[in-house]
Amino acid sequence: CASAVMDSNHAETHNDELVLHRGFTLIRGTHDPDDVDQIKHLEIRDSDVFVATYPKSGTIWLQQILLLVEAKGDVTAIRNPTIVSNADIMPWMESIGTREMFITAPSPRMRVTHLQPQFMPLALSQRGKVIYVARNPKDVLVSYFYFHKMAKMLETPKDFNDFFEKFLRGDLFGCSWFDHIKAWYSVKDEMNMLFFTFEEMIQDLKSVVQRISLFLGKDLTNEEQANVVKHSTFKKMKDIPQANYKQVSEEMFNHQNGMFMRKGTIGDWKNHFTVAQNERFDQVFQKEMKDFPVSFIWDIKDIE
């Protein structure tokens, strides 16, 4: 991670929202470094499921899909008026308080995380399941830029170019996108992991839902699977307050400044990157990812 963020044992710098802990950035007040260190010691059950992503790579989409797969496509399971958002049922593992609740929670325990694998429970090498979703980093950058504008726990970007440089440096919560995906991909054979991309979900959501159901050992009928797909489309999720996070407190998100679910497409980066920025990004990408075996779709036209 970039040196602009100081280690949790040292003084704060200009970016007061972030804390560098063991080479990874956490959000001050949202994460407790000591608590995050305890995650690796958790006992894991065979039915535990973790969704790991770099921020803005389809996390809340996966929350919706997994909760619906578990409910066999019954949308009333997540339209519960007592539930503010899907994070109430499937919270972020690194958030303060989640670890303690996880210990005594009934099965199946499903959690999401933006952590890198070195912080995850060691017992995942023996039991439990992990789903990793990757998204093309140009679209991640744009989505993360808009998220920073609405998320009150994160620094408001000065401008797009400043944020662009921070993303390339890894000076954000989640650190470097490049390091994140490479770290998780490198351990995919050491745990029971399903790895796919955000773009595959846009291209063929039905196929991805089938893969997830199979991976989780859920025997869904064709009708149940069709219901999961139907209620996991971007259009449907925008109408479900638990899925689109519109009910989450204004103390956390300035809903006037943007939406949790903005576009959910491929290639929006073309509306934001200058030619020079795109050339610079491509140079960094080629250097960082030259031996990486997964290819990305950069434009919606490439799959239409």
PDB file of C-alpha atoms in Angstrom:
ATOM      1  CA  CYS A   1       0.000   0.000   0.000  1.00  0.00           C
ATOM      2  CA  ALA A   2       1.024   3.608  -0.489  1.00  0.00           C
ATOM      3  CA  SER A   3       3.118   5.345   2.141  1.00  0.00           C
ATOM      4  CA  ALA A   4       0.587   8.178   2.468  1.00  0.00           C
ATOM      5  CA  VAL A   5      -1.295   5.915   4.876  1.00  0.00           C
ATOM      6  CA  MET A   6       0.585   5.298   8.103  1.00  0.00           C
ATOM      7  CA  ASP A   7       0.811   2.033  10.019  1.00  0.00           C
ATOM      8  CA  SER A   8      -1.672   1.595  12.867  1.00  0.00           C
ATOM      9  CA  ASN A   9       1.187   1.864  15.357  1.00  0.00           C
ATOM     10  CA  HIS A  10       2.314   5.252  14.042  1.00  0.00           C
ATOM     11  CA  ALA A  11       0.934   8.762  13.654  1.00  0.00           C
ATOM     12  CA  GLU A  12      -1.901   9.634  11.320  1.00  0.00           C
ATOM     13  CA  THR A  13      -1.249  11.578   8.133  1.00  0.00           C
ATOM     14  CA  HIS A  14      -3.542  13.628   5.899  1.00  0.00           C
ATOM     15  CA  ASN A  15      -5.742  10.620   5.077  1.00  0.00           C
ATOM     16  CA  ASP A  16      -7.267  10.267   8.533  1.00  0.00           C
ATOM     17  CA  GLU A  17      -9.886   7.766   7.380  1.00  0.00           C
ATOM     18  CA  LEU A  18      -7.377   4.985   6.684  1.00  0.00           C
ATOM     19  CA  VAL A  19      -5.051   2.912   8.842  1.00  0.00           C
ATOM     20  CA  LEU A  20      -2.304   0.740   7.366  1.00  0.00           C
ATOM     21  CA  HIS A  21      -2.209  -2.542   9.269  1.00  0.00           C
ATOM     22  CA  ARG A  22       0.170  -5.370   8.356  1.00  0.00           C
ATOM     23  CA  GLY A  23       0.462  -3.985   4.835  1.00  0.00           C
ATOM     24  CA  PHE A  24      -3.297  -3.596   4.298  1.00  0.00           C
ATOM     25  CA  THR A  25      -5.486  -0.492   4.642  1.00  0.00           C
ATOM     26  CA  LEU A  26      -8.433  -0.531   7.020  1.00  0.00           C
ATOM     27  CA  ILE A  27     -11.008   2.191   7.720  1.00  0.00           C
ATOM     28  CA  ARG A  28     -10.635   3.973  11.044  1.00  0.00           C
ATOM     29  CA  GLY A  29     -13.777   3.530  13.147  1.00  0.00           C
ATOM     30  CA  THR A  30     -15.196   0.823  10.855  1.00  0.00           C
ATOM     31  CA  HIS A  31     -12.444  -1.723  11.454  1.00  0.00           C
ATOM     32  CA  ASP A  32     -10.412  -2.545  14.556  1.00  0.00           C
ATOM     33  CA  PRO A  33      -6.921  -3.811  13.610  1.00  0.00           C
ATOM     34  CA  ASP A  34      -6.693  -6.029  16.717  1.00  0.00           C
ATOM     35  CA  ASP A  35     -10.079  -7.554  15.950  1.00  0.00           C
ATOM     36  CA  VAL A  36      -9.114  -8.158  12.309  1.00  0.00           C
ATOM     37  CA  ASP A  37      -6.050 -10.053  13.564  1.00  0.00           C
ATOM     38  CA  GLN A  38      -8.328 -12.463  15.447  1.00  0.00           C
ATOM     39  CA  ILE A  39     -10.265 -13.510  12.323  1.00  0.00           C
ATOM     40  CA  LYS A  40      -7.594 -16.007  11.324  1.00  0.00           C
ATOM     41  CA  HIS A  41      -8.141 -17.990  14.547  1.00  0.00           C
ATOM     42  CA  LEU A  42     -11.872 -18.561  13.971  1.00  0.00           C
ATOM     43  CA  GLU A  43     -13.211 -22.101  13.846  1.00  0.00           C
ATOM     44  CA  ILE A  44     -14.869 -22.869  10.526  1.00  0.00           C
ATOM     45  CA  ARG A  45     -17.825 -25.120   9.732  1.00  0.00           C
ATOM     46  CA  ASP A  46     -18.321 -27.016   6.462  1.00  0.00           C
ATOM     47  CA  SER A  47     -21.362 -24.841   5.680  1.00  0.00           C
ATOM     48  CA  ASP A  48     -19.559 -21.482   6.111  1.00  0.00           C
ATOM     49  CA  VAL A  49     -19.379 -19.335   2.970  1.00  0.00           C
ATOM     50  CA  PHE A  50     -17.222 -16.243   2.414  1.00  0.00           C
ATOM     51  CA  VAL A  51     -17.543 -13.925  -0.579  1.00  0.00           C
ATOM     52  CA  ALA A  52     -14.244 -12.103  -1.157  1.00  0.00           C
ATOM     53  CA  THR A  53     -13.956  -9.095  -3.457  1.00  0.00           C
ATOM     54  CA  TYR A  54     -12.005  -5.918  -3.974  1.00  0.00           C
ATOM     55  CA  PRO A  55     -14.437  -3.036  -3.233  1.00  0.00           C
ATOM     56  CA  LYS A  56     -16.984  -2.263  -5.983  1.00  0.00           C
ATOM     57  CA  SER A  57     -16.633  -5.623  -7.695  1.00  0.00           C
ATOM     58  CA  GLY A  58     -20.117  -7.064  -7.205  1.00  0.00           C
ATOM     59  CA  THR A  59     -20.234  -7.663  -3.447  1.00  0.00           C
ATOM     60  CA  ILE A  60     -23.860  -6.655  -2.912  1.00  0.00           C
ATOM     61  CA  TRP A  61     -24.857  -8.500  -6.068  1.00  0.00           C
ATOM     62  CA  LEU A  62     -23.400 -11.675  -4.550  1.00  0.00           C
ATOM     63  CA  GLN A  63     -25.122 -10.982  -1.234  1.00  0.00           C
ATOM     64  CA  GLN A  64     -28.431 -10.943  -3.095  1.00  0.00           C
ATOM     65  CA  ILE A  65     -27.696 -14.108  -5.077  1.00  0.00           C
ATOM     66  CA  LEU A  66     -26.456 -16.149  -2.112  1.00  0.00           C
ATOM     67  CA  LEU A  67     -29.345 -15.135   0.129  1.00  0.00           C
ATOM     68  CA  LEU A  68     -31.793 -16.067  -2.641  1.00  0.00           C
ATOM     69  CA  VAL A  69     -30.052 -19.384  -3.361  1.00  0.00           C
ATOM     70  CA  GLU A  70     -30.267 -20.200   0.348  1.00  0.00           C
ATOM     71  CA  ALA A  71     -33.994 -19.254   0.297  1.00  0.00           C
ATOM     72  CA  LYS A  72     -34.566 -21.296  -2.897  1.00  0.00           C
ATOM     73  CA  GLY A  73     -35.571 -18.179  -4.807  1.00  0.00           C
ATOM     74  CA  ASP A  74     -38.106 -16.942  -2.243  1.00  0.00           C
ATOM     75  CA  VAL A  75     -37.681 -13.148  -2.332  1.00  0.00           C
ATOM     76  CA  THR A  76     -39.749 -12.653   0.854  1.00  0.00           C
ATOM     77  CA  ALA A  77     -36.714 -13.958   2.755  1.00  0.00           C
ATOM     78  CA  ILE A  78     -34.903 -10.699   1.986  1.00  0.00           C
ATOM     79  CA  ARG A  79     -37.888  -8.367   1.724  1.00  0.00           C
ATOM     80  CA  ASN A  80     -38.302  -8.587   5.494  1.00  0.00           C
ATOM     81  CA  PRO A  81     -39.303  -5.105   6.780  1.00  0.00           C
ATOM     82  CA  THR A  82     -37.119  -5.581   9.882  1.00  0.00           C
ATOM     83  CA  ILE A  83     -34.021  -5.868   7.661  1.00  0.00           C
ATOM     84  CA  VAL A  84     -32.404  -2.565   6.689  1.00  0.00           C
ATOM     85  CA  SER A  85     -30.044  -4.096   4.126  1.00  0.00           C
ATOM     86  CA  ASN A  86     -28.683  -7.476   3.059  1.00  0.00           C
ATOM     87  CA  ALA A  87     -25.623  -6.691   5.185  1.00  0.00           C
ATOM     88  CA  ASP A  88     -27.801  -7.337   8.253  1.00  0.00           C
ATOM     89  CA  ILE A  89     -27.938 -11.012   7.237  1.00  0.00           C
ATOM     90  CA  MET A  90     -24.605 -11.251   5.426  1.00  0.00           C
ATOM     91  CA  PRO A  91     -22.254  -8.671   6.966  1.00  0.00           C
ATOM     92  CA  TRP A  92     -18.668  -7.711   6.214  1.00  0.00           C
ATOM     93  CA  MET A  93     -16.350  -9.993   8.193  1.00  0.00           C
ATOM     94  CA  GLU A  94     -13.872  -7.197   8.985  1.00  0.00           C
ATOM     95  CA  SER A  95     -16.443  -4.748  10.394  1.00  0.00           C
ATOM     96  CA  ILE A  96     -16.343  -4.152  14.147  1.00  0.00           C
ATOM     97  CA  GLY A  97     -18.626  -6.622  15.947  1.00  0.00           C
ATOM     98  CA  THR A  98     -19.016  -9.124  13.087  1.00  0.00           C
ATOM     99  CA  ARG A  99     -16.390 -11.585  14.337  1.00  0.00           C
ATOM    100  CA  GLU A 100     -18.034 -12.020  17.765  1.00  0.00           C
ATOM    101  CA  MET A 101     -21.471 -12.575  16.192  1.00  0.00           C
ATOM    102  CA  PHE A 102     -19.979 -15.052  13.731  1.00  0.00           C
ATOM    103  CA  ILE A 103     -18.771 -17.355  16.525  1.00  0.00           C
ATOM    104  CA  THR A 104     -22.269 -18.116  17.826  1.00  0.00           C
ATOM    105  CA  ALA A 105     -24.304 -17.559  14.634  1.00  0.00           C
ATOM    106  CA  PRO A 106     -26.420 -20.455  13.341  1.00  0.00           C
ATOM    107  CA  SER A 107     -25.442 -22.206  10.110  1.00  0.00           C
ATOM    108  CA  PRO A 108     -25.130 -21.419   7.306  1.00  0.00           C
ATOM    109  CA  ARG A 109     -22.867 -18.498   8.208  1.00  0.00           C
ATOM    110  CA  MET A 110     -22.450 -16.392   5.070  1.00  0.00           C
ATOM    111  CA  ARG A 111     -20.151 -13.377   5.142  1.00  0.00           C
ATOM    112  CA  VAL A 112     -18.557 -10.947   2.697  1.00  0.00           C
ATOM    113  CA  THR A 113     -15.069  -9.482   2.948  1.00  0.00           C
ATOM    114  CA  HIS A 114     -12.682  -7.082   1.215  1.00  0.00           C
ATOM    115  CA  LEU A 115      -9.707  -8.449   3.174  1.00  0.00           C
ATOM    116  CA  GLN A 116      -6.756 -10.155   1.539  1.00  0.00           C
ATOM    117  CA  PRO A 117      -6.357 -13.905   2.214  1.00  0.00           C
ATOM    118  CA  GLN A 118      -3.618 -13.557   4.853  1.00  0.00           C
ATOM    119  CA  PHE A 119      -6.247 -12.249   7.299  1.00  0.00           C
ATOM    120  CA  MET A 120      -8.774 -15.029   6.690  1.00  0.00           C
ATOM    121  CA  PRO A 121      -9.421 -18.040   8.970  1.00  0.00           C
ATOM    122  CA  LEU A 122      -6.607 -20.563   8.666  1.00  0.00           C
ATOM    123  CA  ALA A 123      -9.191 -23.351   8.948  1.00  0.00           C
ATOM    124  CA  LEU A 124     -10.515 -22.441   5.473  1.00  0.00           C
ATOM    125  CA  SER A 125      -7.811 -24.748   4.138  1.00  0.00           C
ATOM    126  CA  GLN A 126      -9.781 -27.675   5.640  1.00  0.00           C
ATOM    127  CA  ARG A 127     -13.450 -26.674   5.471  1.00  0.00           C
ATOM    128  CA  GLY A 128     -15.857 -23.944   4.401  1.00  0.00           C
ATOM    129  CA  LYS A 129     -16.169 -22.302   0.993  1.00  0.00           C
ATOM    130  CA  VAL A 130     -14.904 -19.090  -0.629  1.00  0.00           C
ATOM    131  CA  ILE A 131     -16.314 -17.282  -3.668  1.00  0.00           C
ATOM    132  CA  TYR A 132     -14.022 -14.676  -5.243  1.00  0.00           C
ATOM    133  CA  VAL A 133     -15.461 -12.201  -7.736  1.00  0.00           C
ATOM    134  CA  ALA A 134     -13.124 -10.096  -9.876  1.00  0.00           C
ATOM    135  CA  ARG A 135     -14.144  -7.095 -11.976  1.00  0.00           C
ATOM    136  CA  ASN A 136     -12.198  -5.248 -14.647  1.00  0.00           C
ATOM    137  CA  PRO A 137     -10.215  -2.626 -12.726  1.00  0.00           C
ATOM    138  CA  LYS A 138     -11.059   0.353 -14.928  1.00  0.00           C
ATOM    139  CA  ASP A 139     -14.744   0.002 -14.059  1.00  0.00           C
ATOM    140  CA  VAL A 140     -13.829  -0.707 -10.422  1.00  0.00           C
ATOM    141  CA  LEU A 141     -11.913   2.583 -10.305  1.00  0.00           C
ATOM    142  CA  VAL A 142     -14.876   4.597 -11.643  1.00  0.00           C
ATOM    143  CA  SER A 143     -17.387   2.895  -9.344  1.00  0.00           C
ATOM    144  CA  TYR A 144     -15.096   3.358  -6.325  1.00  0.00           C
ATOM    145  CA  PHE A 145     -14.674   7.053  -7.187  1.00  0.00           C
ATOM    146  CA  TYR A 146     -18.448   7.594  -6.993  1.00  0.00           C
ATOM    147  CA  PHE A 147     -18.692   5.469  -3.847  1.00  0.00           C
ATOM    148  CA  HIS A 148     -16.123   7.702  -2.130  1.00  0.00           C
ATOM    149  CA  LYS A 149     -18.372  10.681  -2.881  1.00  0.00           C
ATOM    150  CA  MET A 150     -21.283   9.185  -0.919  1.00  0.00           C
ATOM    151  CA  ALA A 151     -19.588   7.072   1.779  1.00  0.00           C
ATOM    152  CA  LYS A 152     -19.012   9.249   4.826  1.00  0.00           C
ATOM    153  CA  MET A 153     -16.402   6.886   6.294  1.00  0.00           C
ATOM    154  CA  LEU A 154     -14.138   7.527   3.279  1.00  0.00           C
ATOM    155  CA  GLU A 155     -12.271  10.601   2.105  1.00  0.00           C
ATOM    156  CA  THR A 156     -14.186  12.660  -0.495  1.00  0.00           C
ATOM    157  CA  PRO A 157     -12.067  12.681  -3.675  1.00  0.00           C
ATOM    158  CA  LYS A 158     -10.490  15.979  -4.675  1.00  0.00           C
ATOM    159  CA  ASP A 159     -11.174  15.195  -8.327  1.00  0.00           C
ATOM    160  CA  PHE A 160     -11.165  12.208 -10.674  1.00  0.00           C
ATOM    161  CA  ASN A 161      -7.493  12.531 -11.615  1.00  0.00           C
ATOM    162  CA  ASP A 162      -6.395  12.604  -7.974  1.00  0.00           C
ATOM    163  CA  PHE A 163      -8.482   9.493  -7.270  1.00  0.00           C
ATOM    164  CA  PHE A 164      -7.122   7.815 -10.418  1.00  0.00           C
ATOM    165  CA  GLU A 165      -3.574   8.191  -9.076  1.00  0.00           C
ATOM    166  CA  LYS A 166      -4.594   6.952  -5.608  1.00  0.00           C
ATOM    167  CA  PHE A 167      -6.123   3.850  -7.167  1.00  0.00           C
ATOM    168  CA  LEU A 168      -2.942   3.066  -9.098  1.00  0.00           C
ATOM    169  CA  ARG A 169      -0.878   3.571  -5.925  1.00  0.00           C
ATOM    170  CA  GLY A 170      -3.240   1.431  -3.856  1.00  0.00           C
ATOM    171  CA  ASP A 171      -3.764   4.345  -1.468  1.00  0.00           C
ATOM    172  CA  LEU A 172      -7.378   3.330  -0.691  1.00  0.00           C
ATOM    173  CA  PHE A 173      -9.280   0.900   1.525  1.00  0.00           C
ATOM    174  CA  GLY A 174      -8.520  -2.486   0.005  1.00  0.00           C
ATOM    175  CA  CYS A 175      -5.035  -1.379  -1.093  1.00  0.00           C
ATOM    176  CA  SER A 176      -3.931  -2.278  -4.607  1.00  0.00           C
ATOM    177  CA  TRP A 177      -6.485  -3.963  -6.874  1.00  0.00           C
ATOM    178  CA  PHE A 178      -3.577  -5.765  -8.531  1.00  0.00           C
ATOM    179  CA  ASP A 179      -2.235  -7.151  -5.243  1.00  0.00           C
ATOM    180  CA  HIS A 180      -5.725  -8.128  -4.079  1.00  0.00           C
ATOM    181  CA  ILE A 181      -6.674 -10.264  -7.058  1.00  0.00           C
ATOM    182  CA  LYS A 182      -3.215 -11.844  -7.339  1.00  0.00           C
ATOM    183  CA  ALA A 183      -3.158 -12.712  -3.626  1.00  0.00           C
ATOM    184  CA  TRP A 184      -6.547 -14.438  -3.770  1.00  0.00           C
ATOM    185  CA  TYR A 185      -5.847 -16.197  -7.066  1.00  0.00           C
ATOM    186  CA  SER A 186      -2.590 -17.565  -5.662  1.00  0.00           C
ATOM    187  CA  VAL A 187      -4.454 -19.397  -2.856  1.00  0.00           C
ATOM    188  CA  LYS A 188      -7.400 -20.690  -4.906  1.00  0.00           C
ATOM    189  CA  ASP A 189      -6.105 -24.276  -4.767  1.00  0.00           C
ATOM    190  CA  GLU A 190      -5.418 -24.104  -1.028  1.00  0.00           C
ATOM    191  CA  MET A 191      -9.102 -23.715  -0.153  1.00  0.00           C
ATOM    192  CA  ASN A 192     -12.463 -24.661  -1.630  1.00  0.00           C
ATOM    193  CA  MET A 193     -12.839 -21.650  -3.923  1.00  0.00           C
ATOM    194  CA  LEU A 194     -15.085 -20.644  -6.808  1.00  0.00           C
ATOM    195  CA  PHE A 195     -13.523 -17.863  -8.908  1.00  0.00           C
ATOM    196  CA  PHE A 196     -15.411 -15.889 -11.562  1.00  0.00           C
ATOM    197  CA  THR A 197     -15.825 -12.344 -12.867  1.00  0.00           C
ATOM    198  CA  PHE A 198     -18.410  -9.587 -12.599  1.00  0.00           C
ATOM    199  CA  GLU A 199     -18.461  -9.488 -16.397  1.00  0.00           C
ATOM    200  CA  GLU A 200     -19.454 -13.176 -16.553  1.00  0.00           C
ATOM    201  CA  MET A 201     -22.428 -12.313 -14.324  1.00  0.00           C
ATOM    202  CA  ILE A 202     -23.526  -9.592 -16.739  1.00  0.00           C
ATOM    203  CA  GLN A 203     -22.959 -11.843 -19.736  1.00  0.00           C
ATOM    204  CA  ASP A 204     -24.839 -14.903 -18.406  1.00  0.00           C
ATOM    205  CA  LEU A 205     -26.309 -14.526 -14.913  1.00  0.00           C
ATOM    206  CA  LYS A 206     -28.236 -17.800 -15.187  1.00  0.00           C
ATOM    207  CA  SER A 207     -25.046 -19.763 -15.787  1.00  0.00           C
ATOM    208  CA  VAL A 208     -23.287 -18.095 -12.825  1.00  0.00           C
ATOM    209  CA  VAL A 209     -26.272 -18.792 -10.534  1.00  0.00           C
ATOM    210  CA  GLN A 210     -26.110 -22.453 -11.610  1.00  0.00           C
ATOM    211  CA  ARG A 211     -22.388 -22.586 -10.811  1.00  0.00           C
ATOM    212  CA  ILE A 212     -22.961 -20.987  -7.399  1.00  0.00           C
ATOM    213  CA  SER A 213     -25.834 -23.374  -6.567  1.00  0.00           C
ATOM    214  CA  LEU A 214     -23.716 -26.372  -7.550  1.00  0.00           C
ATOM    215  CA  PHE A 215     -20.722 -25.065  -5.588  1.00  0.00           C
ATOM    216  CA  LEU A 216     -22.859 -24.582  -2.468  1.00  0.00           C
ATOM    217  CA  GLY A 217     -24.461 -28.014  -2.870  1.00  0.00           C
ATOM    218  CA  LYS A 218     -27.938 -26.514  -3.276  1.00  0.00           C
ATOM    219  CA  ASP A 219     -30.303 -28.584  -5.404  1.00  0.00           C
ATOM    220  CA  LEU A 220     -32.645 -25.945  -6.842  1.00  0.00           C
ATOM    221  CA  THR A 221     -35.453 -26.697  -9.284  1.00  0.00           C
ATOM    222  CA  ASN A 222     -35.491 -24.841 -12.610  1.00  0.00           C
ATOM    223  CA  GLU A 223     -38.246 -22.589 -11.268  1.00  0.00           C
ATOM    224  CA  GLU A 224     -36.339 -21.810  -8.050  1.00  0.00           C
ATOM    225  CA  GLN A 225     -33.202 -21.036 -10.046  1.00  0.00           C
ATOM    226  CA  ALA A 226     -35.195 -18.795 -12.401  1.00  0.00           C
ATOM    227  CA  ASN A 227     -36.517 -16.882  -9.378  1.00  0.00           C
ATOM    228  CA  VAL A 228     -32.983 -16.362  -8.063  1.00  0.00           C
ATOM    229  CA  VAL A 229     -31.952 -14.941 -11.447  1.00  0.00           C
ATOM    230  CA  LYS A 230     -35.106 -12.803 -11.742  1.00  0.00           C
ATOM    231  CA  HIS A 231     -34.639 -11.129  -8.351  1.00  0.00           C
ATOM    232  CA  SER A 232     -30.874 -10.705  -8.815  1.00  0.00           C
ATOM    233  CA  THR A 233     -30.996  -8.571 -11.933  1.00  0.00           C
ATOM    234  CA  PHE A 234     -29.759  -4.999 -11.584  1.00  0.00           C
ATOM    235  CA  LYS A 235     -33.247  -3.697 -12.456  1.00  0.00           C
ATOM    236  CA  LYS A 236     -34.977  -5.785  -9.766  1.00  0.00           C
ATOM    237  CA  MET A 237     -32.362  -5.024  -7.115  1.00  0.00           C
ATOM    238  CA  LYS A 238     -32.814  -1.289  -7.646  1.00  0.00           C
ATOM    239  CA  ASP A 239     -36.432  -1.801  -6.486  1.00  0.00           C
ATOM    240  CA  ILE A 240     -35.575  -3.848  -3.371  1.00  0.00           C
ATOM    241  CA  PRO A 241     -34.450  -1.503  -0.554  1.00  0.00           C
ATOM    242  CA  GLN A 242     -32.582  -4.276   1.293  1.00  0.00           C
ATOM    243  CA  ALA A 243     -30.597  -4.993  -1.880  1.00  0.00           C
ATOM    244  CA  ASN A 244     -29.905  -1.402  -2.946  1.00  0.00           C
ATOM    245  CA  TYR A 245     -28.947  -0.088   0.533  1.00  0.00           C
ATOM    246  CA  LYS A 246     -31.246   2.940   0.233  1.00  0.00           C
ATOM    247  CA  GLN A 247     -32.467   2.416   3.815  1.00  0.00           C
ATOM    248  CA  VAL A 248     -28.963   2.596   5.295  1.00  0.00           C
ATOM    249  CA  SER A 249     -28.545   5.602   7.594  1.00  0.00           C
ATOM    250  CA  GLU A 250     -27.536   9.030   6.275  1.00  0.00           C
ATOM    251  CA  GLU A 251     -24.870   8.911   8.998  1.00  0.00           C
ATOM    252  CA  MET A 252     -23.053   6.370   6.821  1.00  0.00           C
ATOM    253  CA  PHE A 253     -24.005   7.345   3.285  1.00  0.00           C
ATOM    254  CA  ASN A 254     -24.901  10.671   1.741  1.00  0.00           C
ATOM    255  CA  HIS A 255     -27.643   9.385  -0.572  1.00  0.00           C
ATOM    256  CA  GLN A 256     -27.886  12.845  -2.192  1.00  0.00           C
ATOM    257  CA  ASN A 257     -24.361  12.346  -3.555  1.00  0.00           C
ATOM    258  CA  GLY A 258     -25.000   9.058  -5.293  1.00  0.00           C
ATOM    259  CA  MET A 259     -26.415   5.550  -5.227  1.00  0.00           C
ATOM    260  CA  PHE A 260     -24.977   2.296  -3.950  1.00  0.00           C
ATOM    261  CA  MET A 261     -26.169   0.724  -7.199  1.00  0.00           C
ATOM    262  CA  ARG A 262     -25.226   3.149  -9.944  1.00  0.00           C
ATOM    263  CA  LYS A 263     -24.895   1.551 -13.395  1.00  0.00           C
ATOM    264  CA  GLY A 264     -23.793  -2.071 -13.046  1.00  0.00           C
ATOM    265  CA  THR A 265     -22.436  -2.252 -16.575  1.00  0.00           C
ATOM    266  CA  ILE A 266     -19.184  -2.898 -18.451  1.00  0.00           C
ATOM    267  CA  GLY A 267     -17.141  -0.082 -19.971  1.00  0.00           C
ATOM    268  CA  ASP A 268     -18.346   2.970 -18.037  1.00  0.00           C
ATOM    269  CA  TRP A 269     -14.657   3.856 -17.625  1.00  0.00           C
ATOM    270  CA  LYS A 270     -14.741   5.087 -21.245  1.00  0.00           C
ATOM    271  CA  ASN A 271     -16.950   7.969 -20.078  1.00  0.00           C
ATOM    272  CA  HIS A 272     -14.331   9.034 -17.517  1.00  0.00           C
ATOM    273  CA  PHE A 273     -10.776   8.134 -18.587  1.00  0.00           C
ATOM    274  CA  THR A 274      -8.816  10.532 -20.779  1.00  0.00           C
ATOM    275  CA  VAL A 275      -6.670   9.018 -23.544  1.00  0.00           C
ATOM    276  CA  ALA A 276      -3.566   9.734 -21.437  1.00  0.00           C
ATOM    277  CA  GLN A 277      -5.094   8.112 -18.337  1.00  0.00           C
ATOM    278  CA  ASN A 278      -6.074   5.044 -20.323  1.00  0.00           C
ATOM    279  CA  GLU A 279      -2.565   4.687 -21.752  1.00  0.00           C
ATOM    280  CA  ARG A 280      -1.063   5.063 -18.279  1.00  0.00           C
ATOM    281  CA  PHE A 281      -3.496   2.533 -16.804  1.00  0.00           C
ATOM    282  CA  ASP A 282      -2.733   0.029 -19.578  1.00  0.00           C
ATOM    283  CA  GLN A 283       1.003   0.356 -18.906  1.00  0.00           C
ATOM    284  CA  VAL A 284       0.537  -0.363 -15.196  1.00  0.00           C
ATOM    285  CA  PHE A 285      -1.907  -3.197 -15.911  1.00  0.00           C
ATOM    286  CA  GLN A 286       0.429  -4.892 -18.389  1.00  0.00           C
ATOM    287  CA  LYS A 287       3.353  -4.640 -15.970  1.00  0.00           C
ATOM    288  CA  GLU A 288       1.377  -5.911 -12.956  1.00  0.00           C
ATOM    289  CA  MET A 289      -0.694  -8.592 -14.690  1.00  0.00           C
ATOM    290  CA  LYS A 290       1.586  -9.876 -17.452  1.00  0.00           C
ATOM    291  CA  ASP A 291       1.593 -13.473 -16.152  1.00  0.00           C
ATOM    292  CA  PHE A 292      -1.969 -13.493 -14.814  1.00  0.00           C
ATOM    293  CA  PRO A 293      -4.096 -16.219 -16.483  1.00  0.00           C
ATOM    294  CA  VAL A 294      -7.515 -14.501 -16.275  1.00  0.00           C
ATOM    295  CA  SER A 295      -8.574 -12.144 -19.076  1.00  0.00           C
ATOM    296  CA  PHE A 296     -11.056  -9.299 -18.619  1.00  0.00           C
ATOM    297  CA  ILE A 297     -13.879  -7.855 -20.698  1.00  0.00           C
ATOM    298  CA  TRP A 298     -13.459  -4.079 -20.957  1.00  0.00           C
ATOM    299  CA  ASP A 299     -16.532  -3.096 -22.990  1.00  0.00           C
ATOM    300  CA  ILE A 300     -20.172  -4.244 -23.012  1.00  0.00           C
ATOM    301  CA  LYS A 301     -19.987  -4.288 -26.845  1.00  0.00           C
ATOM    302  CA  ASP A 302     -17.528  -7.183 -26.606  1.00  0.00           C
ATOM    303  CA  ILE A 303     -20.273  -9.493 -25.324  1.00  0.00           C
ATOM    304  CA  GLU A 304     -23.310  -8.165 -27.169  1.00  0.00           C
TER     305      GLU A 304
END
